[in-house]
Amino acid sequence: MMRETDEAELRRHIGEIVEGIKAKDPDRLRRLYSDDVVSFDIDPPLQHVGIEAKLKNWARVFVSFQDVSYEVRDLRLTVDESVAFGHCFGRLSGTTKDGIAVGGMWVRGTFGFRKIDGRWLITHDQVSVPLDIAGGKGMTDLEP
């Protein structure tokens, strides 16, 4: 029963990320991550360490878009007493400040959670696109 409750809470947590992105609200997002989060995001460098680095990535998105949306598909979770992980597909889309509609691309997302002081927080996340090894380019036109 506890695992079902925790899984439902984690699904709400991911939903809160989606809502925080739509609202372009960094304070809302801050509450979802641990202070020492390690993020392997789509933007360079190879890793971003700490909540401030993670929020800088979102700030770049928020400044580029007039309105923004995030869609999560096929979220799968594995939950233990104090550690959980999940993976899904995600797509960021919206309208740029110049009025250009951007449909976005599907990425692969992985989340690592820890229960800290009774709250689930993201301690690690990773976003990636598949790579065409022969061509050396990311494959951004794939659909789940």
Short mmCIF file of N, CA and C in Angstrom, two decimals, residues 1-143:
data_model
loop_
_atom_site.label_atom_id
_atom_site.label_comp_id
_atom_site.label_asym_id
_atom_site.label_seq_id
_atom_site.Cartn_x
_atom_site.Cartn_y
_atom_site.Cartn_z
N MET A 1 0.82 -1.20 0.00
CA MET A 1 0.00 0.00 0.00
C MET A 1 0.87 1.26 0.00
N MET A 2 1.96 1.26 0.78
CA MET A 2 2.84 2.42 0.84
C MET A 2 3.46 2.72 -0.51
N ARG A 3 3.85 1.69 -1.23
CA ARG A 3 4.46 1.91 -2.55
C ARG A 3 3.46 2.54 -3.51
N GLU A 4 2.19 2.12 -3.44
CA GLU A 4 1.17 2.72 -4.29
C GLU A 4 0.99 4.20 -3.96
N THR A 5 1.01 4.52 -2.68
CA THR A 5 0.90 5.92 -2.25
C THR A 5 2.09 6.72 -2.74
N ASP A 6 3.29 6.15 -2.58
CA ASP A 6 4.50 6.84 -3.04
C ASP A 6 4.49 7.02 -4.55
N GLU A 7 4.07 5.99 -5.28
CA GLU A 7 4.03 6.11 -6.74
C GLU A 7 3.05 7.21 -7.15
N ALA A 8 1.90 7.27 -6.51
CA ALA A 8 0.93 8.33 -6.83
C ALA A 8 1.53 9.70 -6.53
N GLU A 9 2.27 9.82 -5.43
CA GLU A 9 2.92 11.08 -5.09
C GLU A 9 3.97 11.46 -6.14
N LEU A 10 4.74 10.48 -6.60
CA LEU A 10 5.76 10.74 -7.62
C LEU A 10 5.12 11.16 -8.94
N ARG A 11 4.01 10.56 -9.30
CA ARG A 11 3.31 10.96 -10.52
C ARG A 11 2.81 12.41 -10.39
N ARG A 12 2.32 12.78 -9.22
CA ARG A 12 1.92 14.17 -8.99
C ARG A 12 3.13 15.09 -9.09
N HIS A 13 4.28 14.62 -8.59
CA HIS A 13 5.53 15.38 -8.63
C HIS A 13 5.90 15.70 -10.08
N ILE A 14 5.84 14.71 -10.94
CA ILE A 14 6.14 14.92 -12.36
C ILE A 14 5.09 15.86 -12.97
N GLY A 15 3.85 15.70 -12.59
CA GLY A 15 2.81 16.62 -13.04
C GLY A 15 3.08 18.05 -12.60
N GLU A 16 3.64 18.20 -11.42
CA GLU A 16 3.98 19.52 -10.90
C GLU A 16 5.12 20.14 -11.72
N ILE A 17 6.03 19.32 -12.21
CA ILE A 17 7.08 19.83 -13.11
C ILE A 17 6.43 20.39 -14.37
N VAL A 18 5.51 19.64 -14.94
CA VAL A 18 4.80 20.08 -16.15
C VAL A 18 4.11 21.42 -15.88
N GLU A 19 3.40 21.54 -14.77
CA GLU A 19 2.68 22.77 -14.45
C GLU A 19 3.64 23.92 -14.16
N GLY A 20 4.77 23.63 -13.50
CA GLY A 20 5.77 24.67 -13.23
C GLY A 20 6.39 25.22 -14.50
N ILE A 21 6.59 24.34 -15.48
CA ILE A 21 7.13 24.76 -16.77
C ILE A 21 6.10 25.63 -17.49
N LYS A 22 4.85 25.18 -17.53
CA LYS A 22 3.80 25.96 -18.20
C LYS A 22 3.66 27.35 -17.59
N ALA A 23 3.80 27.41 -16.27
CA ALA A 23 3.66 28.69 -15.57
C ALA A 23 4.95 29.51 -15.63
N LYS A 24 6.01 28.92 -16.15
CA LYS A 24 7.34 29.56 -16.18
C LYS A 24 7.70 30.06 -14.78
N ASP A 25 7.54 29.16 -13.81
CA ASP A 25 7.69 29.49 -12.39
C ASP A 25 8.88 28.76 -11.78
N PRO A 26 10.05 29.40 -11.72
CA PRO A 26 11.23 28.73 -11.17
C PRO A 26 11.08 28.37 -9.69
N ASP A 27 10.34 29.16 -8.92
CA ASP A 27 10.17 28.84 -7.49
C ASP A 27 9.37 27.56 -7.31
N ARG A 28 8.40 27.35 -8.15
CA ARG A 28 7.60 26.12 -8.12
C ARG A 28 8.48 24.92 -8.45
N LEU A 29 9.36 25.09 -9.46
CA LEU A 29 10.27 24.01 -9.84
C LEU A 29 11.31 23.76 -8.76
N ARG A 30 11.81 24.80 -8.14
CA ARG A 30 12.84 24.68 -7.09
C ARG A 30 12.40 23.70 -6.00
N ARG A 31 11.14 23.73 -5.64
CA ARG A 31 10.63 22.88 -4.55
C ARG A 31 10.64 21.39 -4.90
N LEU A 32 10.85 21.05 -6.17
CA LEU A 32 10.77 19.67 -6.62
C LEU A 32 12.12 18.95 -6.66
N TYR A 33 13.20 19.73 -6.55
CA TYR A 33 14.56 19.21 -6.67
C TYR A 33 15.30 19.33 -5.35
N SER A 34 16.26 18.44 -5.13
CA SER A 34 17.15 18.59 -3.99
C SER A 34 18.13 19.73 -4.28
N ASP A 35 18.67 20.32 -3.24
CA ASP A 35 19.65 21.41 -3.43
C ASP A 35 20.88 20.94 -4.19
N ASP A 36 21.23 19.65 -4.04
CA ASP A 36 22.45 19.13 -4.67
C ASP A 36 22.15 18.28 -5.92
N VAL A 37 21.03 18.56 -6.57
CA VAL A 37 20.64 17.81 -7.77
C VAL A 37 21.78 17.81 -8.79
N VAL A 38 21.95 16.67 -9.44
CA VAL A 38 22.89 16.56 -10.57
C VAL A 38 22.04 16.31 -11.81
N SER A 39 22.22 17.18 -12.80
CA SER A 39 21.40 17.11 -13.99
C SER A 39 22.27 16.94 -15.23
N PHE A 40 21.98 15.92 -16.01
CA PHE A 40 22.60 15.72 -17.32
C PHE A 40 21.55 16.19 -18.33
N ASP A 41 21.55 17.49 -18.55
CA ASP A 41 20.51 18.10 -19.37
C ASP A 41 20.94 18.15 -20.83
N ILE A 42 20.04 18.60 -21.67
CA ILE A 42 20.32 18.65 -23.10
C ILE A 42 21.31 19.77 -23.43
N ASP A 43 21.31 20.83 -22.63
CA ASP A 43 22.24 21.95 -22.83
C ASP A 43 23.60 21.63 -22.25
N PRO A 44 24.68 22.12 -22.89
CA PRO A 44 26.02 21.97 -22.31
C PRO A 44 26.10 22.73 -20.98
N PRO A 45 27.01 22.36 -20.11
CA PRO A 45 28.05 21.35 -20.22
C PRO A 45 27.50 19.94 -19.99
N LEU A 46 28.39 18.98 -19.80
CA LEU A 46 27.97 17.59 -19.64
C LEU A 46 27.12 17.39 -18.39
N GLN A 47 27.39 18.16 -17.34
CA GLN A 47 26.57 18.04 -16.14
C GLN A 47 26.37 19.40 -15.50
N HIS A 48 25.24 19.52 -14.85
CA HIS A 48 24.89 20.72 -14.09
C HIS A 48 24.71 20.25 -12.65
N VAL A 49 25.40 20.89 -11.73
CA VAL A 49 25.36 20.45 -10.34
C VAL A 49 24.73 21.55 -9.48
N GLY A 50 23.72 21.16 -8.73
CA GLY A 50 23.06 22.09 -7.81
C GLY A 50 21.79 22.68 -8.40
N ILE A 51 20.93 23.09 -7.50
CA ILE A 51 19.63 23.61 -7.91
C ILE A 51 19.76 24.90 -8.73
N GLU A 52 20.72 25.74 -8.41
CA GLU A 52 20.86 26.99 -9.17
C GLU A 52 21.23 26.70 -10.63
N ALA A 53 22.10 25.73 -10.86
CA ALA A 53 22.46 25.36 -12.23
C ALA A 53 21.24 24.80 -12.97
N LYS A 54 20.45 23.99 -12.30
CA LYS A 54 19.24 23.43 -12.93
C LYS A 54 18.26 24.54 -13.30
N LEU A 55 18.07 25.49 -12.39
CA LEU A 55 17.13 26.57 -12.65
C LEU A 55 17.62 27.52 -13.74
N LYS A 56 18.94 27.64 -13.91
CA LYS A 56 19.47 28.45 -15.02
C LYS A 56 19.05 27.86 -16.36
N ASN A 57 19.03 26.53 -16.45
CA ASN A 57 18.57 25.90 -17.69
C ASN A 57 17.11 26.28 -17.98
N TRP A 58 16.27 26.20 -16.95
CA TRP A 58 14.87 26.54 -17.16
C TRP A 58 14.72 28.04 -17.46
N ALA A 59 15.54 28.87 -16.85
CA ALA A 59 15.48 30.32 -17.13
C ALA A 59 15.73 30.61 -18.60
N ARG A 60 16.67 29.88 -19.21
CA ARG A 60 16.95 30.07 -20.65
C ARG A 60 15.72 29.71 -21.48
N VAL A 61 15.02 28.67 -21.09
CA VAL A 61 13.80 28.28 -21.80
C VAL A 61 12.74 29.37 -21.63
N PHE A 62 12.53 29.81 -20.40
CA PHE A 62 11.47 30.76 -20.11
C PHE A 62 11.68 32.10 -20.83
N VAL A 63 12.93 32.49 -21.00
CA VAL A 63 13.25 33.75 -21.67
C VAL A 63 13.02 33.63 -23.18
N SER A 64 13.14 32.43 -23.72
CA SER A 64 13.01 32.22 -25.16
C SER A 64 11.57 32.09 -25.61
N PHE A 65 10.69 31.69 -24.71
CA PHE A 65 9.31 31.38 -25.08
C PHE A 65 8.32 32.39 -24.48
N GLN A 66 7.36 32.78 -25.31
CA GLN A 66 6.23 33.58 -24.84
C GLN A 66 5.32 32.69 -24.00
N ASP A 67 5.00 31.53 -24.54
CA ASP A 67 4.28 30.51 -23.77
C ASP A 67 4.96 29.18 -24.05
N VAL A 68 4.92 28.33 -23.05
CA VAL A 68 5.65 27.07 -23.14
C VAL A 68 4.80 25.96 -22.53
N SER A 69 4.98 24.77 -23.06
CA SER A 69 4.25 23.61 -22.57
C SER A 69 5.22 22.43 -22.51
N TYR A 70 4.90 21.46 -21.68
CA TYR A 70 5.70 20.25 -21.59
C TYR A 70 4.77 19.07 -21.48
N GLU A 71 5.03 18.08 -22.30
CA GLU A 71 4.21 16.87 -22.32
C GLU A 71 5.05 15.69 -21.88
N VAL A 72 4.47 14.85 -21.02
CA VAL A 72 5.13 13.63 -20.57
C VAL A 72 4.32 12.45 -21.07
N ARG A 73 5.03 11.47 -21.61
CA ARG A 73 4.37 10.28 -22.12
C ARG A 73 5.08 9.03 -21.61
N ASP A 74 4.32 8.00 -21.33
CA ASP A 74 4.83 6.67 -20.98
C ASP A 74 5.72 6.68 -19.73
N LEU A 75 5.30 7.41 -18.70
CA LEU A 75 6.06 7.45 -17.45
C LEU A 75 6.00 6.10 -16.75
N ARG A 76 7.16 5.57 -16.42
CA ARG A 76 7.29 4.32 -15.67
C ARG A 76 8.08 4.62 -14.41
N LEU A 77 7.62 4.09 -13.28
CA LEU A 77 8.28 4.34 -12.00
C LEU A 77 8.61 3.03 -11.30
N THR A 78 9.73 3.04 -10.60
CA THR A 78 10.11 1.96 -9.70
C THR A 78 10.36 2.62 -8.35
N VAL A 79 9.65 2.13 -7.32
CA VAL A 79 9.65 2.82 -6.03
C VAL A 79 10.06 1.88 -4.92
N ASP A 80 10.97 2.35 -4.07
CA ASP A 80 11.35 1.65 -2.85
C ASP A 80 11.02 2.58 -1.69
N GLU A 81 11.44 2.23 -0.50
CA GLU A 81 11.09 3.03 0.68
C GLU A 81 11.63 4.46 0.62
N SER A 82 12.88 4.63 0.19
CA SER A 82 13.48 5.96 0.22
C SER A 82 14.14 6.38 -1.10
N VAL A 83 14.10 5.49 -2.09
CA VAL A 83 14.70 5.77 -3.38
C VAL A 83 13.73 5.32 -4.48
N ALA A 84 13.66 6.11 -5.54
CA ALA A 84 12.81 5.75 -6.68
C ALA A 84 13.46 6.27 -7.95
N PHE A 85 13.10 5.66 -9.06
CA PHE A 85 13.54 6.20 -10.33
C PHE A 85 12.41 6.05 -11.33
N GLY A 86 12.46 6.88 -12.35
CA GLY A 86 11.44 6.84 -13.37
C GLY A 86 12.03 7.21 -14.71
N HIS A 87 11.35 6.80 -15.76
CA HIS A 87 11.75 7.21 -17.10
C HIS A 87 10.51 7.46 -17.93
N CYS A 88 10.67 8.33 -18.92
CA CYS A 88 9.54 8.72 -19.76
C CYS A 88 10.07 9.38 -21.03
N PHE A 89 9.14 9.76 -21.86
CA PHE A 89 9.44 10.63 -22.99
C PHE A 89 8.85 11.99 -22.65
N GLY A 90 9.54 13.04 -23.07
CA GLY A 90 9.06 14.40 -22.82
C GLY A 90 9.22 15.26 -24.05
N ARG A 91 8.33 16.24 -24.17
CA ARG A 91 8.42 17.17 -25.31
C ARG A 91 8.07 18.57 -24.85
N LEU A 92 9.01 19.48 -25.06
CA LEU A 92 8.84 20.90 -24.79
C LEU A 92 8.36 21.57 -26.07
N SER A 93 7.33 22.38 -25.98
CA SER A 93 6.83 23.09 -27.15
C SER A 93 6.30 24.45 -26.70
N GLY A 94 5.93 25.27 -27.65
CA GLY A 94 5.37 26.56 -27.30
C GLY A 94 5.49 27.56 -28.43
N THR A 95 5.41 28.82 -28.05
CA THR A 95 5.53 29.92 -28.99
C THR A 95 6.68 30.80 -28.53
N THR A 96 7.61 31.07 -29.44
CA THR A 96 8.76 31.89 -29.08
C THR A 96 8.33 33.35 -28.89
N LYS A 97 9.22 34.15 -28.33
CA LYS A 97 8.96 35.58 -28.14
C LYS A 97 8.69 36.26 -29.47
N ASP A 98 9.21 35.69 -30.58
CA ASP A 98 8.99 36.23 -31.93
C ASP A 98 7.68 35.76 -32.54
N GLY A 99 6.90 34.97 -31.80
CA GLY A 99 5.61 34.50 -32.30
C GLY A 99 5.67 33.24 -33.14
N ILE A 100 6.80 32.55 -33.13
CA ILE A 100 6.96 31.34 -33.92
C ILE A 100 6.53 30.12 -33.09
N ALA A 101 5.60 29.34 -33.65
CA ALA A 101 5.16 28.12 -32.97
C ALA A 101 6.24 27.05 -33.13
N VAL A 102 6.62 26.44 -32.01
CA VAL A 102 7.65 25.40 -32.00
C VAL A 102 7.00 24.12 -31.48
N GLY A 103 6.96 23.09 -32.34
CA GLY A 103 6.34 21.82 -31.96
C GLY A 103 7.20 20.99 -31.04
N GLY A 104 8.47 21.28 -30.99
CA GLY A 104 9.37 20.57 -30.10
C GLY A 104 9.79 19.23 -30.64
N MET A 105 10.60 18.57 -29.85
CA MET A 105 11.09 17.23 -30.19
C MET A 105 10.94 16.35 -28.97
N TRP A 106 10.79 15.08 -29.20
CA TRP A 106 10.69 14.13 -28.11
C TRP A 106 12.09 13.81 -27.60
N VAL A 107 12.24 13.82 -26.29
CA VAL A 107 13.49 13.44 -25.64
C VAL A 107 13.21 12.30 -24.68
N ARG A 108 14.28 11.66 -24.26
CA ARG A 108 14.18 10.61 -23.25
C ARG A 108 14.53 11.25 -21.91
N GLY A 109 13.71 11.02 -20.91
CA GLY A 109 13.96 11.59 -19.59
C GLY A 109 14.06 10.50 -18.54
N THR A 110 15.00 10.67 -17.63
CA THR A 110 15.17 9.76 -16.50
C THR A 110 15.27 10.60 -15.24
N PHE A 111 14.58 10.17 -14.19
CA PHE A 111 14.58 10.86 -12.91
C PHE A 111 15.03 9.92 -11.81
N GLY A 112 15.88 10.41 -10.93
CA GLY A 112 16.23 9.70 -9.70
C GLY A 112 15.67 10.50 -8.53
N PHE A 113 14.94 9.84 -7.66
CA PHE A 113 14.31 10.49 -6.50
C PHE A 113 14.87 9.91 -5.20
N ARG A 114 14.90 10.75 -4.17
CA ARG A 114 15.15 10.29 -2.81
C ARG A 114 14.10 10.91 -1.91
N LYS A 115 13.69 10.15 -0.92
CA LYS A 115 12.77 10.69 0.07
C LYS A 115 13.63 11.35 1.14
N ILE A 116 13.52 12.66 1.24
CA ILE A 116 14.34 13.45 2.17
C ILE A 116 13.38 14.17 3.11
N ASP A 117 13.53 13.91 4.41
CA ASP A 117 12.63 14.50 5.41
C ASP A 117 11.16 14.29 5.05
N GLY A 118 10.85 13.09 4.56
CA GLY A 118 9.47 12.73 4.26
C GLY A 118 8.95 13.21 2.91
N ARG A 119 9.79 13.91 2.12
CA ARG A 119 9.36 14.43 0.82
C ARG A 119 10.20 13.83 -0.28
N TRP A 120 9.56 13.47 -1.39
CA TRP A 120 10.29 12.99 -2.56
C TRP A 120 10.87 14.20 -3.28
N LEU A 121 12.17 14.15 -3.56
CA LEU A 121 12.85 15.21 -4.31
C LEU A 121 13.67 14.57 -5.42
N ILE A 122 13.78 15.28 -6.53
CA ILE A 122 14.61 14.80 -7.63
C ILE A 122 16.06 15.10 -7.28
N THR A 123 16.88 14.06 -7.25
CA THR A 123 18.30 14.23 -6.97
C THR A 123 19.15 14.07 -8.22
N HIS A 124 18.55 13.51 -9.25
CA HIS A 124 19.26 13.35 -10.53
C HIS A 124 18.23 13.33 -11.65
N ASP A 125 18.55 14.00 -12.74
CA ASP A 125 17.74 13.84 -13.95
C ASP A 125 18.65 13.86 -15.16
N GLN A 126 18.16 13.23 -16.19
CA GLN A 126 18.93 13.15 -17.44
C GLN A 126 17.96 13.26 -18.60
N VAL A 127 18.33 14.08 -19.57
CA VAL A 127 17.56 14.25 -20.80
C VAL A 127 18.49 13.94 -21.96
N SER A 128 18.01 13.17 -22.92
CA SER A 128 18.87 12.82 -24.05
C SER A 128 18.05 12.60 -25.31
N VAL A 129 18.75 12.64 -26.42
CA VAL A 129 18.17 12.26 -27.71
C VAL A 129 19.02 11.12 -28.26
N PRO A 130 18.43 10.21 -29.03
CA PRO A 130 19.22 9.15 -29.65
C PRO A 130 20.24 9.76 -30.61
N LEU A 131 21.32 9.05 -30.81
CA LEU A 131 22.41 9.52 -31.66
C LEU A 131 22.56 8.61 -32.87
N ASP A 132 22.64 9.22 -34.04
CA ASP A 132 23.01 8.49 -35.25
C ASP A 132 24.53 8.40 -35.23
N ILE A 133 25.06 7.27 -34.81
CA ILE A 133 26.51 7.12 -34.62
C ILE A 133 27.27 7.36 -35.92
N ALA A 134 26.79 6.83 -37.02
CA ALA A 134 27.50 6.99 -38.29
C ALA A 134 27.54 8.46 -38.73
N GLY A 135 26.44 9.17 -38.53
CA GLY A 135 26.37 10.56 -38.95
C GLY A 135 26.82 11.55 -37.88
N GLY A 136 26.88 11.09 -36.62
CA GLY A 136 27.32 11.94 -35.54
C GLY A 136 26.34 13.03 -35.15
N LYS A 137 25.05 12.81 -35.43
CA LYS A 137 24.05 13.82 -35.12
C LYS A 137 22.92 13.23 -34.29
N GLY A 138 22.35 14.09 -33.43
CA GLY A 138 21.19 13.69 -32.66
C GLY A 138 20.00 13.49 -33.57
N MET A 139 19.17 12.53 -33.23
CA MET A 139 17.98 12.22 -34.02
C MET A 139 16.77 12.84 -33.32
N THR A 140 16.37 14.01 -33.79
CA THR A 140 15.34 14.78 -33.12
C THR A 140 13.96 14.64 -33.74
N ASP A 141 13.80 13.79 -34.71
CA ASP A 141 12.52 13.65 -35.39
C ASP A 141 11.79 12.35 -35.03
N LEU A 142 12.26 11.65 -34.01
CA LEU A 142 11.62 10.39 -33.62
C LEU A 142 10.39 10.64 -32.76
N GLU A 143 9.42 9.75 -32.83
CA GLU A 143 8.20 9.81 -32.04
C GLU A 143 8.09 8.58 -31.16
#
